[in-house]
Coordinates of C-alpha atoms and ligand atoms in Angstrom, one line a residue:
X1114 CA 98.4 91.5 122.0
X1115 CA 96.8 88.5 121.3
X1116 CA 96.3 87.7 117.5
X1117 CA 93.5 89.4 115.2
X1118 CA 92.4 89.8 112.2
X1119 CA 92.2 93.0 110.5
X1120 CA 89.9 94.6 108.2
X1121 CA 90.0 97.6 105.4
X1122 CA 88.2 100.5 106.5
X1123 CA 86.4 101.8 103.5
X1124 CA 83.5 104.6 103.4
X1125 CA 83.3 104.4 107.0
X1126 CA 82.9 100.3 107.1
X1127 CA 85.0 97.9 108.3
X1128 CA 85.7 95.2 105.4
X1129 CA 87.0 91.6 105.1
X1130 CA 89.5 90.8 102.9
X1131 CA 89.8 87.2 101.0
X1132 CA 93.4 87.7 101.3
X1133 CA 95.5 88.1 104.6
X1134 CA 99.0 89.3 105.5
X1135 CA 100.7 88.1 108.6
X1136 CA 102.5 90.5 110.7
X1137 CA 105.3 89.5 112.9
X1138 CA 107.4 90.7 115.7
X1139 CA 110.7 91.8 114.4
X1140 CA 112.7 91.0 117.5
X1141 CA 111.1 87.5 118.4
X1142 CA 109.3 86.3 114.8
X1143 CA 105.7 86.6 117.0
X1144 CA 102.5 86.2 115.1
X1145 CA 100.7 89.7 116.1
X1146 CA 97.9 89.8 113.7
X1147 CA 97.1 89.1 110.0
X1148 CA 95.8 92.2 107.9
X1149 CA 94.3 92.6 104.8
X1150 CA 95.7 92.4 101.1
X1151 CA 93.3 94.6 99.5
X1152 CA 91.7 92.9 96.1
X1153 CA 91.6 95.7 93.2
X1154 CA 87.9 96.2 93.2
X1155 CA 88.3 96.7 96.9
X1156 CA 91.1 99.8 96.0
X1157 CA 88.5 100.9 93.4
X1158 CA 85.8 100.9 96.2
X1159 CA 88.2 103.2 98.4
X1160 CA 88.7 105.7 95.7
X1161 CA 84.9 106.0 94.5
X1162 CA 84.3 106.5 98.5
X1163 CA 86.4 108.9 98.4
X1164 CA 85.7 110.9 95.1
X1165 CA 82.0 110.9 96.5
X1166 CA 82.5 112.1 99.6
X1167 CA 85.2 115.2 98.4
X1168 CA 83.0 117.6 97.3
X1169 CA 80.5 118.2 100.4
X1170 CA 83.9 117.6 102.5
X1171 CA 85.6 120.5 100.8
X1172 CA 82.3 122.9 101.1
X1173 CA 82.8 122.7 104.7
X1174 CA 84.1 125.8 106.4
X1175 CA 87.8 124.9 107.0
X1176 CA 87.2 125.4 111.0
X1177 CA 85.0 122.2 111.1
X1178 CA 86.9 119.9 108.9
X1179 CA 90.1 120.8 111.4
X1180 CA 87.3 120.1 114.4
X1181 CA 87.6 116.5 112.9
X1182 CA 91.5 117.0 113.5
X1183 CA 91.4 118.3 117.0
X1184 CA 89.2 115.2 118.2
X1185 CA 90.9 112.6 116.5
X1186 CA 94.3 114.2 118.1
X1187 CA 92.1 113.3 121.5
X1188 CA 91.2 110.0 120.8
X1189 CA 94.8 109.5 119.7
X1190 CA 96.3 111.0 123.4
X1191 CA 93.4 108.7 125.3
X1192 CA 94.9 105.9 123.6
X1193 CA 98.8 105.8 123.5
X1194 CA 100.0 103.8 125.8
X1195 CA 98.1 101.0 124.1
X1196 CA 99.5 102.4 120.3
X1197 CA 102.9 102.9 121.3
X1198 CA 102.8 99.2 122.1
X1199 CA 101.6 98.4 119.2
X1200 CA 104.1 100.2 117.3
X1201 CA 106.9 98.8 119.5
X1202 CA 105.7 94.6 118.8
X1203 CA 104.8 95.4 115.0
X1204 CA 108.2 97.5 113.8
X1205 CA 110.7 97.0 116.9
X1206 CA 110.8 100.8 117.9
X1207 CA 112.1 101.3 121.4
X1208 CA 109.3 102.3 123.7
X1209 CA 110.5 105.6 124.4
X1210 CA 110.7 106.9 120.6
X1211 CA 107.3 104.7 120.4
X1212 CA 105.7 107.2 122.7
X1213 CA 107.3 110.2 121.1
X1214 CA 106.0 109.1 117.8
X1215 CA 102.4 108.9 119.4
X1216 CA 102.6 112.1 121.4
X1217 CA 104.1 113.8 118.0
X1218 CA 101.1 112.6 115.7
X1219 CA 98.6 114.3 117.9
X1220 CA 100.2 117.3 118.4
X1221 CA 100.7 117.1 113.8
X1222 CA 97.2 116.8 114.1
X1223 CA 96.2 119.7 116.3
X1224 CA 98.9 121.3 114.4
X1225 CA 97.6 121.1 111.1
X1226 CA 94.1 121.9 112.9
X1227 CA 95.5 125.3 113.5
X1228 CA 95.6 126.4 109.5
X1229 CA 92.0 126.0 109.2
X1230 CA 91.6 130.6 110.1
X1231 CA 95.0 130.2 107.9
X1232 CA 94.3 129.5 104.9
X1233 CA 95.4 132.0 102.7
X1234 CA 95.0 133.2 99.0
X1235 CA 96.3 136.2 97.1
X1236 CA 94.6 139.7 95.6
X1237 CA 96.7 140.4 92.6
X1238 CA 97.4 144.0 90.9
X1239 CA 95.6 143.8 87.8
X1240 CA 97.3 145.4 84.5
X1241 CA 93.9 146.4 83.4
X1242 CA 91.4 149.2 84.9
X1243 CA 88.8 147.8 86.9
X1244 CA 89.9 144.0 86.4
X1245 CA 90.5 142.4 90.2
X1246 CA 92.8 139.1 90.2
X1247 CA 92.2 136.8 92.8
X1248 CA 94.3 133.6 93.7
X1249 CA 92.3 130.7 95.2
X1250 CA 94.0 128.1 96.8
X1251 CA 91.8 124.5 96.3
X1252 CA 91.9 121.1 97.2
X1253 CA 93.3 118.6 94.9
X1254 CA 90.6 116.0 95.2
X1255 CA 91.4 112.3 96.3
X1256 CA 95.0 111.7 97.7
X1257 CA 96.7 108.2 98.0
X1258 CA 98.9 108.0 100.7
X1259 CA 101.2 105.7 100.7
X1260 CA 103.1 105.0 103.9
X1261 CA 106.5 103.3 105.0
X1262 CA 107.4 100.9 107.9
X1263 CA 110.0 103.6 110.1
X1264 CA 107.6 106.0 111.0
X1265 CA 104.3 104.3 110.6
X1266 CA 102.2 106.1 112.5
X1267 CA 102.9 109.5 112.6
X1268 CA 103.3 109.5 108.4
X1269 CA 99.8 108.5 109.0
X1270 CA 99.2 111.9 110.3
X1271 CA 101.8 113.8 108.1
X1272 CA 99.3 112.9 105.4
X1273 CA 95.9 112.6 106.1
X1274 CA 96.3 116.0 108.1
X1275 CA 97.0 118.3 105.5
X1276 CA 95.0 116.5 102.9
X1277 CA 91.9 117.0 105.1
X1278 CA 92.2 120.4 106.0
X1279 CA 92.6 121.7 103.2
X1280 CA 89.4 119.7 101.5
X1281 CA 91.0 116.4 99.9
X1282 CA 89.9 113.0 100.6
X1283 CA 92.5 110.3 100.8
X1284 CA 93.4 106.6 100.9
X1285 CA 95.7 105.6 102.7
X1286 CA 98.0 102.0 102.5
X1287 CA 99.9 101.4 105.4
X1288 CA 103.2 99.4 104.7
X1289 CA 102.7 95.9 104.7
X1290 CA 105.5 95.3 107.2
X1291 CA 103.6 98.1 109.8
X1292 CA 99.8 97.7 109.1
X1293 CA 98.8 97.3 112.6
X1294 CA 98.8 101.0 114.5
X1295 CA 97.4 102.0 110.8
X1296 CA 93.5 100.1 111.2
X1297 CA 94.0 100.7 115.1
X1298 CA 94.1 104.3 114.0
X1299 CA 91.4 103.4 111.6
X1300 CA 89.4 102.3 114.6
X1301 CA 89.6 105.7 116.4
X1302 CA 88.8 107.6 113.4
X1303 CA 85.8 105.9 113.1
X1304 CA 84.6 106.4 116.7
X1305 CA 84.5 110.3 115.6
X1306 CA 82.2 110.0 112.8
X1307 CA 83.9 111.8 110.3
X1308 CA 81.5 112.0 107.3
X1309 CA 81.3 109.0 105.2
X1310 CA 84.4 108.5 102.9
X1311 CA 86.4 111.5 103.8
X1312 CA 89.0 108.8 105.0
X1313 CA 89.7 105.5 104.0
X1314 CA 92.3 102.8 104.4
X1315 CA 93.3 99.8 102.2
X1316 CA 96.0 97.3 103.7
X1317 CA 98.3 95.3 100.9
X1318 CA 101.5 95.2 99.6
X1319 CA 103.4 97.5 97.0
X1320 CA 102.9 95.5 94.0
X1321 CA 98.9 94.9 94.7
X1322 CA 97.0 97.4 96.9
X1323 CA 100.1 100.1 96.3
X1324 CA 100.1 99.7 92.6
X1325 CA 96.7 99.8 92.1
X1326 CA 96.2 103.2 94.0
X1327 CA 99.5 104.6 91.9
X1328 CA 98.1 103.8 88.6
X1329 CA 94.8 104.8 89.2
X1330 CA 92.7 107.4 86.9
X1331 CA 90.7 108.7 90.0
X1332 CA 93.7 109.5 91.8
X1333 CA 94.9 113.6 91.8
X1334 CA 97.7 113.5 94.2
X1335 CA 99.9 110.4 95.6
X1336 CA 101.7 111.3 98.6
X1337 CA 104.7 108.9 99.3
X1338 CA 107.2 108.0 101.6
X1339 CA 109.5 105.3 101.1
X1340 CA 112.7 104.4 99.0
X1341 CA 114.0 105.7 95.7
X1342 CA 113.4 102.8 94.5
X1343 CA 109.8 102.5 94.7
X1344 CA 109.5 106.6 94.0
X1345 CA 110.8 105.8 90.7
X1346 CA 108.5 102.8 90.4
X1347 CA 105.2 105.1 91.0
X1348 CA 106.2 107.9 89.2
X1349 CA 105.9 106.0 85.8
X1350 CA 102.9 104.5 87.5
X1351 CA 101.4 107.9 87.9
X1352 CA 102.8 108.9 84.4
X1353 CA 100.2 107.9 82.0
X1354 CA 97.4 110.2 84.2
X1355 CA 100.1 112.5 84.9
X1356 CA 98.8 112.2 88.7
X1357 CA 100.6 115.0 91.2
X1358 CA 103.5 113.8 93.2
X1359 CA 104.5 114.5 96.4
X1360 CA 107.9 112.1 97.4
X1361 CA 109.7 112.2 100.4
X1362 CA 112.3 109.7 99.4
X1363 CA 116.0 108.2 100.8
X1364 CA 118.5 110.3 102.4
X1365 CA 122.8 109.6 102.8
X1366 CA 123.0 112.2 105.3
X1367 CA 126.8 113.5 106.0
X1368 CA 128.0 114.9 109.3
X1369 CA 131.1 117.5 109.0
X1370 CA 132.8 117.6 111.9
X1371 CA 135.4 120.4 112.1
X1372 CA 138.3 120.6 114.2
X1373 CA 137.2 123.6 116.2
X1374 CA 134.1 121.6 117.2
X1375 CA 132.8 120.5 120.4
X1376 CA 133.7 116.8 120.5
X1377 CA 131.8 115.9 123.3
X1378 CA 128.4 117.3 121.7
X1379 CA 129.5 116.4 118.1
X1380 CA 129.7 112.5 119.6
X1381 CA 126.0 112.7 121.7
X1382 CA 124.1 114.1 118.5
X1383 CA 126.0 112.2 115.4
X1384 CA 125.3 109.2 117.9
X1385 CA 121.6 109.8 118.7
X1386 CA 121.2 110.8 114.9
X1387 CA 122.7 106.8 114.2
X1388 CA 120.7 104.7 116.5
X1389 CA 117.7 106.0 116.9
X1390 CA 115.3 103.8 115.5
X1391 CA 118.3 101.4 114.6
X1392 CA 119.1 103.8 111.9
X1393 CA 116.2 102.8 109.8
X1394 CA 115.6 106.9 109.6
X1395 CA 115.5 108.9 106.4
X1396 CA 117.2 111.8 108.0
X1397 CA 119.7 110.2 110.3
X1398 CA 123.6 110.5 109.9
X1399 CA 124.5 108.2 107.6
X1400 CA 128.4 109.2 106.7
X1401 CA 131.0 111.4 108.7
X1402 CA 133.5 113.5 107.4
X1403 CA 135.6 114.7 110.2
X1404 CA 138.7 116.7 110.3
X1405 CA 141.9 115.3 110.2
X1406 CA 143.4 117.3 113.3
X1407 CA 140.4 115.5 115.6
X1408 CA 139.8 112.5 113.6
X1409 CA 141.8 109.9 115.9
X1410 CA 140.4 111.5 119.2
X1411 CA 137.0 111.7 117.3
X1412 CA 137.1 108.0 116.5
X1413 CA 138.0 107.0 119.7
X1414 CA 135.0 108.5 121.3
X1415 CA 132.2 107.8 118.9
X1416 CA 133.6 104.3 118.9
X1417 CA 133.3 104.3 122.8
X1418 CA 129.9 105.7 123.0
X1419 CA 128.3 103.5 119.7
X1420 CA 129.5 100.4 121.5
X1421 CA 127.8 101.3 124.4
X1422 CA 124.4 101.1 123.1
X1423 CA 122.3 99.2 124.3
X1424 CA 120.2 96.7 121.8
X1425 CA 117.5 93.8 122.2
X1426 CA 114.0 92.8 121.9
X1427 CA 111.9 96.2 122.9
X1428 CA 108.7 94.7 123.9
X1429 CA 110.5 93.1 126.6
X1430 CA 113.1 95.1 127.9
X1431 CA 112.2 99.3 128.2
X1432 CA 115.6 100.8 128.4
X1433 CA 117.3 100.2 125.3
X1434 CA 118.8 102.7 122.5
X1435 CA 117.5 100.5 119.7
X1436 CA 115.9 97.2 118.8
X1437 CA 116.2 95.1 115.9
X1438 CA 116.2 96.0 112.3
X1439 CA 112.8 95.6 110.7
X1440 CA 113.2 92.3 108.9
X1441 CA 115.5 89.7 107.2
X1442 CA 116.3 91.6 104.0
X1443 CA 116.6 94.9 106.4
X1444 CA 119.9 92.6 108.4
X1445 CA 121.2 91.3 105.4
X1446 CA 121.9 94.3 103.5
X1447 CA 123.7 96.1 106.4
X1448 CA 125.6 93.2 107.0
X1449 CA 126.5 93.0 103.2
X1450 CA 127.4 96.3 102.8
X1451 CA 129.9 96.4 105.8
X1452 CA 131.5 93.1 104.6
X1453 CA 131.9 95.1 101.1
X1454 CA 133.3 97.8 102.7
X1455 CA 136.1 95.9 104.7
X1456 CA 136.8 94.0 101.8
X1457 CA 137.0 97.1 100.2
X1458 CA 139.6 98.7 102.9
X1459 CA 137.3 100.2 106.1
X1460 CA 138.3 99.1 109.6
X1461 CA 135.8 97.8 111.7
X1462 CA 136.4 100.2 115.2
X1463 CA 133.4 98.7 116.8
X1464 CA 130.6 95.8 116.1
X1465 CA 131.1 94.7 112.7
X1466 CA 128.4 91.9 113.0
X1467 CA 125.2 90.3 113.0
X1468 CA 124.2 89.7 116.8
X1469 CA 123.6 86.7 117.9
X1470 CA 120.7 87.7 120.2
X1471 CA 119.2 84.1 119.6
X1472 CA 116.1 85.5 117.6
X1473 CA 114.8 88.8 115.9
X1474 CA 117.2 90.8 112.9
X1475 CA 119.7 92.3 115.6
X1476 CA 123.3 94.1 114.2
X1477 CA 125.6 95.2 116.4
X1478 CA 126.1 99.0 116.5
X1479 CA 129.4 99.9 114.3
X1480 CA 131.6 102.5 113.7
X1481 CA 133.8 101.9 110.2
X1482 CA 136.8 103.9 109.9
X1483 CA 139.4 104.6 107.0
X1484 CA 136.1 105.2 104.6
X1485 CA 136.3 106.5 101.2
X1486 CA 134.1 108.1 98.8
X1487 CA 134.1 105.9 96.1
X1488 CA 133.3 103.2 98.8
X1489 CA 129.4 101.7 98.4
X1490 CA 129.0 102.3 102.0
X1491 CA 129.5 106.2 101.4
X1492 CA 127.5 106.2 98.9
X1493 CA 124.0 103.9 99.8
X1494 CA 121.6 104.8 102.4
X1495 CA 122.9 102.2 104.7
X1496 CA 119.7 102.2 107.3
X1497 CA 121.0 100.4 110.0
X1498 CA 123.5 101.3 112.7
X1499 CA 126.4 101.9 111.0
X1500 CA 128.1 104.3 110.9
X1501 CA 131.5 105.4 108.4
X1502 CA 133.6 108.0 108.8
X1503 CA 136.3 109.7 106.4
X1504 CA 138.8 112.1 107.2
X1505 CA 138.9 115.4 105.1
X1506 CA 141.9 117.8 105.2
X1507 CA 139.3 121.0 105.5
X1508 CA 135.5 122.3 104.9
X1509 CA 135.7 123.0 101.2
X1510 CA 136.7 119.2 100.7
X1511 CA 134.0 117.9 103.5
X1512 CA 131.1 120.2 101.9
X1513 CA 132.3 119.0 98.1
X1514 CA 131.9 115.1 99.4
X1515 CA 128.8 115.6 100.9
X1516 CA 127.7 117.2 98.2
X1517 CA 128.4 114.3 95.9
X1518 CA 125.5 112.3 96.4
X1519 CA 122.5 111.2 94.5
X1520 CA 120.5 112.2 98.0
X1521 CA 119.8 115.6 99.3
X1522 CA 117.5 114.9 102.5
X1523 CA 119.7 116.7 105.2
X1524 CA 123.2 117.3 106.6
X1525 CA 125.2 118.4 109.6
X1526 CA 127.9 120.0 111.0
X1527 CA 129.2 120.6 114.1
X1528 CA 131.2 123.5 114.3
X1529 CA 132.1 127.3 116.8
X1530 CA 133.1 128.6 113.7
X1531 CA 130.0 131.0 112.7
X1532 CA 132.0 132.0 109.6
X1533 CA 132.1 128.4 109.0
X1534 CA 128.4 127.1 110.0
X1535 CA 127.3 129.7 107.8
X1536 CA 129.5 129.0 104.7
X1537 CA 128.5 125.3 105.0
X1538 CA 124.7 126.7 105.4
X1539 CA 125.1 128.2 102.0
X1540 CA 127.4 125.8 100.1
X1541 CA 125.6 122.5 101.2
X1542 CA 123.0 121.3 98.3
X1543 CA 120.4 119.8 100.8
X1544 CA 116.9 120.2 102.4
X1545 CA 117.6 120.6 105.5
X1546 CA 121.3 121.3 107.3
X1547 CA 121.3 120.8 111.4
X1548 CA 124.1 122.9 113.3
X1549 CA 125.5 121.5 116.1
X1550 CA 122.8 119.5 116.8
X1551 CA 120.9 115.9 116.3
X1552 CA 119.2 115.5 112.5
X1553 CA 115.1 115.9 113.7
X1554 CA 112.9 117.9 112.2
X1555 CA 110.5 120.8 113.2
X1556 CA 106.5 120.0 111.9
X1557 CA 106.2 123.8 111.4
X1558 CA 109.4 123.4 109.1
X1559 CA 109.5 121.9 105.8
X1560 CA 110.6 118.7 105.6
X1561 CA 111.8 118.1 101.6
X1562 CA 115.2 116.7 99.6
X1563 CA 117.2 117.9 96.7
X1564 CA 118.0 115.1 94.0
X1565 CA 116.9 111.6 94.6
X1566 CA 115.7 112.6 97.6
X1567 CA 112.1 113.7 96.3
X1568 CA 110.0 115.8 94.8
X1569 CA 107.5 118.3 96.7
X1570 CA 107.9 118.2 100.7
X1571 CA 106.2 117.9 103.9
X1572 CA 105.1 120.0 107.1
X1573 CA 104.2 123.5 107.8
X1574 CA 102.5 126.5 105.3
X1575 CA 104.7 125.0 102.3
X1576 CA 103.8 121.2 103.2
X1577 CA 100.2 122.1 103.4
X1578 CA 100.1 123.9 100.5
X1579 CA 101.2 120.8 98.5
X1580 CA 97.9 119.4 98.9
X1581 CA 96.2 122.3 96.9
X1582 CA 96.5 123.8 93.6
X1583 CA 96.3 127.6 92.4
X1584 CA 92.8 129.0 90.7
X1585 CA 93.1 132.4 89.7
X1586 CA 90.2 134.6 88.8
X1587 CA 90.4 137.5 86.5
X1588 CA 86.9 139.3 87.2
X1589 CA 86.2 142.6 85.2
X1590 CA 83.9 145.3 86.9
Ligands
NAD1884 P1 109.5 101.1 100.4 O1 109.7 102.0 99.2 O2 110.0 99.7 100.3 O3 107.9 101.0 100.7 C1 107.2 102.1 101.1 C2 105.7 101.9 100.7 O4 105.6 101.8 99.3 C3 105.1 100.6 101.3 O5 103.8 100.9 101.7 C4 105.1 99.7 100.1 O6 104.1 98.7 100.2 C5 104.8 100.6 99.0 N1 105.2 100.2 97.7 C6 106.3 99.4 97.3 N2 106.3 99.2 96.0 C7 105.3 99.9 95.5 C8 104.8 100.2 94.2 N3 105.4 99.6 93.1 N4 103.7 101.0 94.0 C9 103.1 101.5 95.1 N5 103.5 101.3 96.3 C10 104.6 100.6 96.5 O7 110.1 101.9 101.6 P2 110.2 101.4 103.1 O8 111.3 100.3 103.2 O9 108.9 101.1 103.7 O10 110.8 102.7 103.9 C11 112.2 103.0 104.0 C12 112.5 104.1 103.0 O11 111.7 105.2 103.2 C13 113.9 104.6 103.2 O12 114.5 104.8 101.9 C14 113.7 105.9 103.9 O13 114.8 106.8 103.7 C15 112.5 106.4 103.3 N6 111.8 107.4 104.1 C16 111.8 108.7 103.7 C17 111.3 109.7 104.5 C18 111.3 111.1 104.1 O14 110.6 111.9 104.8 N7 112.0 111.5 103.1 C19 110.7 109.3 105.8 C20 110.6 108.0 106.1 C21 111.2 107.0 105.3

């Protein structure tokens, strides 16, 4: 890719910002592109595009907004070798999960195209005689969606989907650290000539472009993904127009591994639910709690198979697990947080280190054993490829630990206990709980956390439904 400039794409026209942001290679420091820092009148612009263009978007019968959908989904599959590429040299994704997370955004897309005959509201009994109650379900109005690095691409989808079948307009800001696939996408939405300001995007960091969408009057719903943190940060943003909020937020997701379970499977899935994309996942397994009877012989083997992962620079090698983590701060807080946890009584089974790969923000895969609760690395979404384990005496302790956690993304367990999958079904306090298998979820599922985790969800009837609100009308005869 040789370097370019970028521009916001704002009611339908490509715009020059004063201000640029350069975006690097993670694994080799590269110069790919500089992209824009969106001024504040340039946000305003975006909105008042948007806001203009919502009402004759919504009046469209649902089937042709979701015809916008279907062809963009096209565009999308004509394109993704070149995307996944892009994806791979901007955020150091593997190429495989690259192409998955191309692939998956235009099937979202057709997906969500789908609920246009689906759309649903409600007839209501009436108390009185001849009264008929009917519940409409209508768009919000203008979205913001604001996107993080991990999944850039597809949360591109997950958002502007939804918001567009069901009648919103949105704006979206890509994360300053993945803006590139975002105005590529930009590009192919624009060769489909979806009407004039139904969807625009505004490139900048959290503290400009991000703020000023989050504390803007003309706002009705901000959709974000990213860290607690930052959720926090926008909902007092959001608070003095008390805008809608939809956050999908951090995750610490524990993996109970019984005694009765199958090791072999328990290792491949708690291992592919670690590395894949270098554990920068909000839903990957992020603490083990394994049974004392297996724990040495579980150890052994997750230490065996984590340390044969294979790591580098993904633009130039294609077979690898995982590549580097997404940037400086990224490396040094998983290497921080491992040196607290040794110092703090963990043993380092496997990696343990910082790799010296001569360039890019590479950690060696680790296992940490002898974890315990209390320890910051049980307790912090780590987001790198790390991964503790603590041994627990039985379920009712393992479910209690996980339990105890500011986050409540998702969980596992691997188990042949039915009695005891299901108790742990019931008992666990998260969004989402994965039996016997690797922690990805389903877009016809719903995709939404318990405590810090976030408010609202994503994916499916319920996700979709997010991006409407209720109108009921009480008509008398
Ligand atoms: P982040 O919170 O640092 O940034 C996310 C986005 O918010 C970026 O676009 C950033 O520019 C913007 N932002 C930052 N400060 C802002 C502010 N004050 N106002 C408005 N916007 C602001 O998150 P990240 O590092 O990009 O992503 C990693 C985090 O995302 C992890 O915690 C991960 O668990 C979470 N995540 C959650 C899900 C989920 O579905 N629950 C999915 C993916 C990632």
């Amino acid at each position: 890719m040789s370097e370019t400039i970028y521009q916001n794409y704002i009611d339908n026209a490509f715009v020059d910002s004063d201000k640029l942001i350069e975006v690097r290679n993670p694994a080799t420091g590269v110069l790919l592109a500089r992209t824009p820092d969106a001024s504040n009148e340039q946000v305003d612009r975006a909105i008042a595009a948007a806001r203009k263009a919502q009402k004759s978007w919504a009046a469209k019968p649902a089937i042709e907004r979701a015809g916008y959908l279907r062809r963009i989904a096209e565009k999308v599959r004509a394109n993704a070798p070149r995307l996944a590429q892009i994806i791979t040299r901007e955020g150091g994704k593997v190429p495989a999960l690259a192409e998955v997370e191309v692939n998956f955004t235009a099937d979202y897309l057709d997906y969500m195209a789908e609920w246009a005959r689906r759309l649903e509201g409600e007839v209501l009994t009436s108390d009185r005689a001849g009264e008929h109650i009917f519940l409409l379900r209508k768009p919000l109005g203008v979205v913001a969606g604001i996107l993080p690095w991990n999944f850039p691409f597809f949360l591109i989808a997950r958002k502007m989907a939804p918001a567009l079948l069901t009648g919103n307009t949105i704006v979206i800001k890509p994360s300053e650290e993945t803006p590139i696939n975002c105005f590529e996408f930009a590009k192919l939405v624009a060769e489909v000539d979806l009407p004039t300001g139904v969807f625009n995007v505004v490139g900048g960091t959290g503290a400009g472009a991000g703020s000023a969408l989050t504390s803007h009057a003309g706002v009705d719903l901000i959709s974000f993904t990213g860290s607690v943190g930052t959720g926090s940060r926008i909902m007092a943003a959001a608070a003095p127009h008390i805008t809608k909020l939809n956050l999908e937020l951090g995750g610490k997701a524990p993996a109970i591994v019984l005694a009765d379970a199958d090791l072999d499977l328990a290792v491949n899935a708690i291992k592919a639910s670690r590395v894949i994309n270098t554990g920068q996942v909000c839903n990957c397994a992020e603490r083990v709690y394994v049974e004392r009877k297996v724990a040495d012989q579980f150890i052994d083997k997750i230490a065996s198979a984590i340390a044969a992962t294979r790591y580098g620079d993904p633009s130039a090698q294609a077979d690898l697990d995982m590549g580097p983590l997404i940037n400086q701060a990224g490396l040094d807080k998983v290497a921080q947080m491992v040196r607290t946890a040794v110092g703090q009584g963990a043993q380092v089974i496997t990696g343990g280190n910082v790799a010296d790969l001569g360039q890019g923000f590479h950690y060696q895969p680790t296992v940490l054993a002898g974890c315990a609760s209390d320890m910051e690395i049980m307790r912090k979404e780590i987001f790198g490829p790390v991964l503790p384990i603590q041994i627990v005496d039985n379920l009712d302790e393992a479910i209690a630990r996980a339990n105890d956690s500011e986050y409540g993304l998702t969980s596992s367990i691997y188990t042949r206990n039915l009695s005891a999958a299901l108790k742990a079904s019931r008992e666990l306090d998260f969004g989402e709980t994965y039996i016997n298998r690797e922690n990805f979820e389903a877009m016809q599922g719903f995709h939404a956390g318990t405590r810090k985790s976030g408010i609202g969800g994503a994916d499916g009837k319920h996700g979709l439904y997010e991006y409407t609100h209720t109108h009921v009308i009480y008509a008398q005869e």
